[in-house]
Short mmCIF file of C-alpha atoms (C1' of nucleotides) in Angstrom, two decimals:
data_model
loop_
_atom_site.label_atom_id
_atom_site.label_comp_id
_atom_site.label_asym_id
_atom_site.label_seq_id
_atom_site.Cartn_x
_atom_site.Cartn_y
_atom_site.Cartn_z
CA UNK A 16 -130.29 205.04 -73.18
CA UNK A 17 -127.30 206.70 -74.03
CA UNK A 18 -124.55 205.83 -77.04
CA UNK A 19 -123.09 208.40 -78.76
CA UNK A 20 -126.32 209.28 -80.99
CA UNK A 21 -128.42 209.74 -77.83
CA UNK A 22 -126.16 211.76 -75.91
CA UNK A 23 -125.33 214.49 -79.24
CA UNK A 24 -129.06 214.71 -78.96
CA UNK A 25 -129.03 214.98 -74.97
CA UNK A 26 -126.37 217.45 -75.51
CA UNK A 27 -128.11 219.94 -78.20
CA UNK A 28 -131.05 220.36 -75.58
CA UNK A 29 -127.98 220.99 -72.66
CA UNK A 30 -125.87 223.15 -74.83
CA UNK A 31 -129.54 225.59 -75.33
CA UNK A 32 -130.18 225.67 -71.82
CA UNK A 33 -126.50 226.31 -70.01
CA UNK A 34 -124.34 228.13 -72.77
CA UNK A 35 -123.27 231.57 -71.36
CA UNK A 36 -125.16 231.07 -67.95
CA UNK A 37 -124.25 231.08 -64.51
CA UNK A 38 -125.05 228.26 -62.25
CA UNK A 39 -127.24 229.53 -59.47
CA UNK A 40 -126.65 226.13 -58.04
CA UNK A 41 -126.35 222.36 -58.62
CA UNK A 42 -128.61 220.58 -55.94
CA UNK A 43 -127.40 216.87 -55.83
CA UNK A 44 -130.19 214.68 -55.07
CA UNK A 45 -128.91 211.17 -55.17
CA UNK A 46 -125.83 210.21 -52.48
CA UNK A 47 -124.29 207.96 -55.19
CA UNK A 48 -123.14 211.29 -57.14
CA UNK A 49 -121.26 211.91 -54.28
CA UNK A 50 -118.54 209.07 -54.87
CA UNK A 51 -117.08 211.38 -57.77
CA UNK A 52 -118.51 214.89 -56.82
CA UNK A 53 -117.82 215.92 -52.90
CA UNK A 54 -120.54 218.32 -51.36
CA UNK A 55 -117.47 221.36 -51.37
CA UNK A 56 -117.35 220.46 -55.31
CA UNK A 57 -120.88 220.84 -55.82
CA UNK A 58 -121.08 224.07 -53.77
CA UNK A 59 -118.40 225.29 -55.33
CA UNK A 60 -120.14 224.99 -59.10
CA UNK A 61 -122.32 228.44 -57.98
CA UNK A 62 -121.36 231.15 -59.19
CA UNK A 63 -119.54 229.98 -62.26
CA UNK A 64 -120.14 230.23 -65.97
CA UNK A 65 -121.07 227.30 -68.35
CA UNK A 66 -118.78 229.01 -71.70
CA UNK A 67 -119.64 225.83 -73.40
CA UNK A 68 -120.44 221.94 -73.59
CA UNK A 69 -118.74 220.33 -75.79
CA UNK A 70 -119.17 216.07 -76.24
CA UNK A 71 -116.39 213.66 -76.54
CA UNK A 72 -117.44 210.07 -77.30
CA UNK A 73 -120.59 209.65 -74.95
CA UNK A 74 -118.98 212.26 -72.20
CA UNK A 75 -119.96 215.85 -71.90
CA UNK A 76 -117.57 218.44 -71.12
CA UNK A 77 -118.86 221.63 -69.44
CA UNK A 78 -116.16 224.37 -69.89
CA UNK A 79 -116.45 226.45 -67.11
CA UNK A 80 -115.84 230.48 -66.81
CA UNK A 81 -113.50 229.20 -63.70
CA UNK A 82 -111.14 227.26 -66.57
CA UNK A 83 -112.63 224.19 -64.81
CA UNK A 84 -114.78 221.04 -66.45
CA UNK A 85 -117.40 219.55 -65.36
CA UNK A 86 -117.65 215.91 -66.60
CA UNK A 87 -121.04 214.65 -67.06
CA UNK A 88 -121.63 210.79 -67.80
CA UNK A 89 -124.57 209.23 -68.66
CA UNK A 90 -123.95 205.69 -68.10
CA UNK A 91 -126.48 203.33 -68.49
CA UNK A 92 -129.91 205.47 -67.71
CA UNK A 93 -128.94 209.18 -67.54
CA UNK A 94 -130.86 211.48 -69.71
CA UNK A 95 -131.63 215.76 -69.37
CA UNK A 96 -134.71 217.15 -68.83
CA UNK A 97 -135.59 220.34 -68.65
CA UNK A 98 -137.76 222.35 -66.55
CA UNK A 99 -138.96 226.09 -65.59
CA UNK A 100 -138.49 227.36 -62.58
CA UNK A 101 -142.37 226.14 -61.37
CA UNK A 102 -141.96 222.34 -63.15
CA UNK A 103 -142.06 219.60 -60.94
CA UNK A 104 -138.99 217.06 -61.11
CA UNK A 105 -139.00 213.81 -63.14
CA UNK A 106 -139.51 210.84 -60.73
CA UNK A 107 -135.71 210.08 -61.07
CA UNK A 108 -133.99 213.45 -60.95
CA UNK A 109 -130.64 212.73 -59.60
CA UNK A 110 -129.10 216.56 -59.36
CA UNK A 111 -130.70 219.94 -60.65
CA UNK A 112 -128.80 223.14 -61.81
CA UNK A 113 -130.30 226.06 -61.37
CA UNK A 114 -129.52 228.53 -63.67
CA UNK A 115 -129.39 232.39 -63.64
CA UNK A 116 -132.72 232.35 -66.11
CA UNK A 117 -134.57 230.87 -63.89
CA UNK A 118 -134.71 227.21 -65.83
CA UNK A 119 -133.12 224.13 -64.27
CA UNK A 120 -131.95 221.39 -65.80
CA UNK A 121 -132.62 218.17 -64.49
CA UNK A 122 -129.85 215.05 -64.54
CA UNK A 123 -132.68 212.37 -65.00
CA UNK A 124 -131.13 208.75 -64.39
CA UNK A 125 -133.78 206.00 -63.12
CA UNK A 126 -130.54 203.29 -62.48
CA UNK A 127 -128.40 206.09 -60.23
CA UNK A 128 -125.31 205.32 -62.64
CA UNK A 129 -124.25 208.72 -63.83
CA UNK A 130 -121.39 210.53 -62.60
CA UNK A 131 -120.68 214.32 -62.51
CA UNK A 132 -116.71 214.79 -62.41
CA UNK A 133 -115.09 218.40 -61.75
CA UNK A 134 -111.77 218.30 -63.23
CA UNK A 135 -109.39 221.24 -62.13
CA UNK A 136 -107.95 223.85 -64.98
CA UNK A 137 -105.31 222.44 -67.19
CA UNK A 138 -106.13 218.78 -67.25
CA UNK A 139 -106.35 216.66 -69.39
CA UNK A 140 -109.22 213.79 -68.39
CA UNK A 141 -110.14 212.38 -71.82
CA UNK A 142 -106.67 212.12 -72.80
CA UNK A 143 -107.05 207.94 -73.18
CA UNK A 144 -110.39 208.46 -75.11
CA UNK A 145 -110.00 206.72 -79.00
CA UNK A 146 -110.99 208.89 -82.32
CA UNK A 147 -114.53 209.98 -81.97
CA UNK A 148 -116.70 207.38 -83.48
CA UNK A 149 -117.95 210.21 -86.13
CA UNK A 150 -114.99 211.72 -86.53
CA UNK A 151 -112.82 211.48 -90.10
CA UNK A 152 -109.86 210.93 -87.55
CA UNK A 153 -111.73 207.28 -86.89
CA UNK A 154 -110.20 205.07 -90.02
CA UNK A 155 -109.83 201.40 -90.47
CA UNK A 156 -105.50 202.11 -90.36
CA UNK A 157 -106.23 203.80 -87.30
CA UNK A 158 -108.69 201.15 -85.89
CA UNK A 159 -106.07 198.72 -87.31
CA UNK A 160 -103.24 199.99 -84.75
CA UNK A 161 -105.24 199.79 -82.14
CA UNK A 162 -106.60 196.47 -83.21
CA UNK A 163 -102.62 195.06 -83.80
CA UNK A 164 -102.23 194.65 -79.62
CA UNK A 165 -105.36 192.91 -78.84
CA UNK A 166 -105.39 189.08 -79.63
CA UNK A 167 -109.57 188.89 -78.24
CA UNK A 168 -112.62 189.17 -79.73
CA UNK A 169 -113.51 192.51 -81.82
CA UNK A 170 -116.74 193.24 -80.35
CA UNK A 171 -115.49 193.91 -76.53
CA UNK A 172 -112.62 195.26 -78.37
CA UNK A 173 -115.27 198.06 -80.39
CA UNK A 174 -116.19 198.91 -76.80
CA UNK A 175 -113.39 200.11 -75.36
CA UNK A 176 -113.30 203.65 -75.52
CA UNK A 177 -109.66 203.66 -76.13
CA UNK A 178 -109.94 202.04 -79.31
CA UNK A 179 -112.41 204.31 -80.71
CA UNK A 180 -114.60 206.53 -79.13
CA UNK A 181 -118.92 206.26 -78.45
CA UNK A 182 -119.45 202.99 -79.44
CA UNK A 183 -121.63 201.30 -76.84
CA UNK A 184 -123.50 197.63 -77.19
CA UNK A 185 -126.19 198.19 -79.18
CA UNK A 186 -124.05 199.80 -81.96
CA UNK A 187 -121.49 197.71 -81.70
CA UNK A 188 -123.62 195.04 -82.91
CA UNK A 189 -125.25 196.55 -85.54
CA UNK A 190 -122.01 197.79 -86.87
CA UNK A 191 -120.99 194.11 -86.86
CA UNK A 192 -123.90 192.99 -88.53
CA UNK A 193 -123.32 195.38 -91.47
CA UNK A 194 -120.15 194.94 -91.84
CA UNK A 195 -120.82 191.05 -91.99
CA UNK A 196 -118.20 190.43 -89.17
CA UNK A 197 -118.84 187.60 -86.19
CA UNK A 198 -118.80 188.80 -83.20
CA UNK A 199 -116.49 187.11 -81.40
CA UNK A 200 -113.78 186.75 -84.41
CA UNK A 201 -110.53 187.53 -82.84
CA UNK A 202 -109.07 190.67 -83.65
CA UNK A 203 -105.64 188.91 -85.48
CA UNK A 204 -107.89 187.40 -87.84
CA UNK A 205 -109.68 190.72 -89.61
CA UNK A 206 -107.66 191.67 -92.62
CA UNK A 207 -108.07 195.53 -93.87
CA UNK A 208 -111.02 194.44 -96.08
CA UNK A 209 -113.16 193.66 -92.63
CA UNK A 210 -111.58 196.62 -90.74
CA UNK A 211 -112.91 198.71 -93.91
CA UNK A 212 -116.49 197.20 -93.08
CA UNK A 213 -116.46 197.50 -89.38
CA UNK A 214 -115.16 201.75 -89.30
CA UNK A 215 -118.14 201.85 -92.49
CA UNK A 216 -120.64 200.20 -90.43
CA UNK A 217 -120.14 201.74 -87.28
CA UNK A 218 -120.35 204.91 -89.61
CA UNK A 219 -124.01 203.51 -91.02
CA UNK A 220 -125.40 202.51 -87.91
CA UNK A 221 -124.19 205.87 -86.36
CA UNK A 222 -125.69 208.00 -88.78
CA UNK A 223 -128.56 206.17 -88.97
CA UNK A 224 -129.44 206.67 -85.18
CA UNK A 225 -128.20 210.41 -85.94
CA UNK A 226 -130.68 210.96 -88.63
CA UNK A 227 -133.72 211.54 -86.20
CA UNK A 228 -133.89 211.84 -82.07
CA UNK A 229 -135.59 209.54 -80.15
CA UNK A 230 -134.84 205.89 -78.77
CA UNK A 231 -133.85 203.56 -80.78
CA UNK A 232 -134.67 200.79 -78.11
CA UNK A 233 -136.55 200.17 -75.08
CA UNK A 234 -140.82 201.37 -74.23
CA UNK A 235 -140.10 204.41 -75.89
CA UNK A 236 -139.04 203.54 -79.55
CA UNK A 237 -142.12 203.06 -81.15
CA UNK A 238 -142.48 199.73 -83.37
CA UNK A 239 -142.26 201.78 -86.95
CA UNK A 240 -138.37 202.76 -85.50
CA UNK A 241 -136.91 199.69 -87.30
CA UNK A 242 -133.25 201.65 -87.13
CA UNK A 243 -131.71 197.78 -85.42
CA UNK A 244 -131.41 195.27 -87.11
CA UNK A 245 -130.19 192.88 -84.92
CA UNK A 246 -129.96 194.33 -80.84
CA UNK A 247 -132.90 192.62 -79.31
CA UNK A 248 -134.33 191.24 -82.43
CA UNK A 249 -133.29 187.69 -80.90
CA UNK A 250 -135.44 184.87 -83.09
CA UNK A 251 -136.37 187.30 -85.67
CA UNK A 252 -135.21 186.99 -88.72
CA UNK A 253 -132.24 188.78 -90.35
CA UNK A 254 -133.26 191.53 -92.53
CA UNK A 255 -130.80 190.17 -95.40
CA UNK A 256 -131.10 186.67 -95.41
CA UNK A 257 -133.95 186.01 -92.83
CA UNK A 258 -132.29 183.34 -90.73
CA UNK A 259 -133.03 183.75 -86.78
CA UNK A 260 -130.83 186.34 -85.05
CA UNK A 261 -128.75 184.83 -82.19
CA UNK A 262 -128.30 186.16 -78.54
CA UNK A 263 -125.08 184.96 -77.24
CA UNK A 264 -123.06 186.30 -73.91
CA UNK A 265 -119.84 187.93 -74.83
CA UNK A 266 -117.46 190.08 -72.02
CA UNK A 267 -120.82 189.76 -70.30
CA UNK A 268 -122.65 191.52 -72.86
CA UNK A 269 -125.88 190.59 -74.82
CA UNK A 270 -124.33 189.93 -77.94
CA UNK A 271 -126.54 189.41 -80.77
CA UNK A 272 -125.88 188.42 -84.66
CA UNK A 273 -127.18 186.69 -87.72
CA UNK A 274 -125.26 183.18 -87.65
CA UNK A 275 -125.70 183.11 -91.19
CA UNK A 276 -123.94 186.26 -93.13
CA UNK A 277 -121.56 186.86 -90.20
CA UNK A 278 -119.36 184.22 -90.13
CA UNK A 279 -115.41 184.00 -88.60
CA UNK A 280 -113.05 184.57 -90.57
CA UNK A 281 -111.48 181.43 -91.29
CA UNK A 282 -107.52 181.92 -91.36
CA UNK A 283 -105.06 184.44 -90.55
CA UNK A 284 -104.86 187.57 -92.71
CA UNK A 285 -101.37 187.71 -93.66
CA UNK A 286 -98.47 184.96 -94.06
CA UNK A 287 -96.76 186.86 -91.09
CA UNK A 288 -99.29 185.84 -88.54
CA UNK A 289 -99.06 182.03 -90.10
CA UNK A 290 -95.04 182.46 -90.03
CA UNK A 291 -94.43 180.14 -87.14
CA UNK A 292 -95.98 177.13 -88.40
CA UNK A 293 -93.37 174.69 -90.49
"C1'" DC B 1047 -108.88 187.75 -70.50
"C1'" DG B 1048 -113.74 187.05 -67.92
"C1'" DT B 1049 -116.31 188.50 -63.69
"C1'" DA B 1050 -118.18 191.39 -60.08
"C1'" DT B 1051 -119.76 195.76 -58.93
"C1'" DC B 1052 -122.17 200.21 -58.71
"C1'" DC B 1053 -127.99 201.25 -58.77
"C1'" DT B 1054 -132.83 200.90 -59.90
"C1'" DG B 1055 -136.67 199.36 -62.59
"C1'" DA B 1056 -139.01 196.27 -65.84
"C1'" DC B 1057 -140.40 191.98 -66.87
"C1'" DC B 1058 -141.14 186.81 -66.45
"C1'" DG C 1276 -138.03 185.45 -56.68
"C1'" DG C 1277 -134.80 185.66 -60.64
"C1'" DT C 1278 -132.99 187.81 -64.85
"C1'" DC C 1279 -131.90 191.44 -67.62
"C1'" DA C 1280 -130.51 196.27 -68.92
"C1'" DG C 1281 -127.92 201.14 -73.60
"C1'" DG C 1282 -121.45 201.70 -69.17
"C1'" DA C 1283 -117.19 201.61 -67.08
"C1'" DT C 1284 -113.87 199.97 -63.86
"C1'" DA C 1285 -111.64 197.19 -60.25
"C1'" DC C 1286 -110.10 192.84 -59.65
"C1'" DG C 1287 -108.54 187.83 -59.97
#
DNA sequence: CGTATCCTGACC
DNA sequence: GGTCAGGATACG
């Protein structure tokens, strides 16, 4: 479920429940948590004040009373849920905190991926996360910089949280597909007009999925959510020019595209890069 | 760089 | 039974 849309929206309904209250206790319910968050962690979470939760690309940082954080990642499945004190737990609850209200909110993750990370006071953990996605600090310069090291393809490239932050697959494609940009064109080849069009078109797409809660994929986005345009419309035609949309395999990601408006760019941007040839 | 891996469920 | 999945990381 989760890119950067889904978990701002996971985060609102956190942020209502767990600003300014004390965790009565977090019961972890799957062993796989465990790898990141020992049991003395866990048990060591009661007691202490949630001050805020504040979200950094698709991470959420809970700043504790303690001057500790509590990372929470989503992953691939993880989603909140919350309950009163009588509700009965989703089928997938993977750890529960129990707050000083009497609600409990529920870490809901059918695939087991998520992690919760305690990170002591005065670290630093996101300090390799890129510009937030939605942030003004995101700009094609910016994305250029980061860009100038890698000689692979821009879409695994857009996923790398160190380039810029909250862009998962899904977006990633559609922010290609706006911005007319192949896939798989190597990142030496985009001149400043394309990196203009990629930072606008993750913008679009991100907004767009920002505009309203609720999946924009999978059983629970309802047909009439036609927010993608391309992820998983493989066959279907392109809403611009109505050729097929193509699924291809790329850093081992479903990759998909419109073969006709989002070509490679055909040559080198700048003399420089063409310099060594006679 | 691509690939395997964590984990579970949905779908063919 | 196999494949695929919205993420990230360890590894060759």
């Amino acid at each position: 479920m989760p890119e950067l849309p889904e978990v701002e929206f996971a985060a609102r309904t956190a942020r209502e429940l767990l600003e300014g209250r004390t965790i009565v206790a977090l019961h972890v319910l799957h062993p796989a948590l465990r790898r990141a968050l020992d049991d003395g962690e866990a048990a060591s979470l009661a007691g202490d004040v949630v001050i805020a939760l504040a979200r950094r690309g698709k991470h959420q940082m809970l700043q504790l009373a303690s001057g500790r954080t509590l990372e929470v990642h989503f992953r691939m499945s993880g989603d909140w849920r919350a309950i009163g004190g009588e509700g009965e737990l989703p089928p997938h609850a993977r750890a529960v905190f129990a707050l000083d209200d009497g609600r409990r909110l529920v870490l809901d993750d059918p695939r087991a991926l998520a992690t919760l990370t305690l990170h002591a006071a005065g670290s630093d953990p996101l300090s390799s996360l890129g510009p937030d996605a939605t942030d003004a600090a995101f700009t094609p310069a910016g994305l250029a910089v980061q860009l100038a090291k890698r000689r692979g393809a821009i879409k695994p490239a857009l996923l790398d949280q160190r380039v810029v932050a909250g862009v998962g697959n899904i977006y990633a494609c559609e922010a290609l597909w706006y911005a007319r940009v192949h896939p798989a064109t190597p990142c030496p080849r985009l001149d400043a007009r394309a990196l203009r069009a990629i930072v606008a078109g993750i913008r679009r797409a991100l907004r767009r999925a920002l505009a309203r809660p609720g999946r924009v994929y999978g059983a629970e986005a309802t047909p009439a959510d036609r927010r993608l345009n391309v992820y998983g419309r493989e066959g279907r035609p392109c809403r611009r020019c109505g050729t097929a949309i193509t699924r291809e395999v790329l850093a081992g990601r479903g990759t998909y595209f419109c073969p006709a408006c989002q070509r490679r760019a055909r040559r080198a941007p700048t003399p420089a890069r063409r310099a060594r040839h006679p």
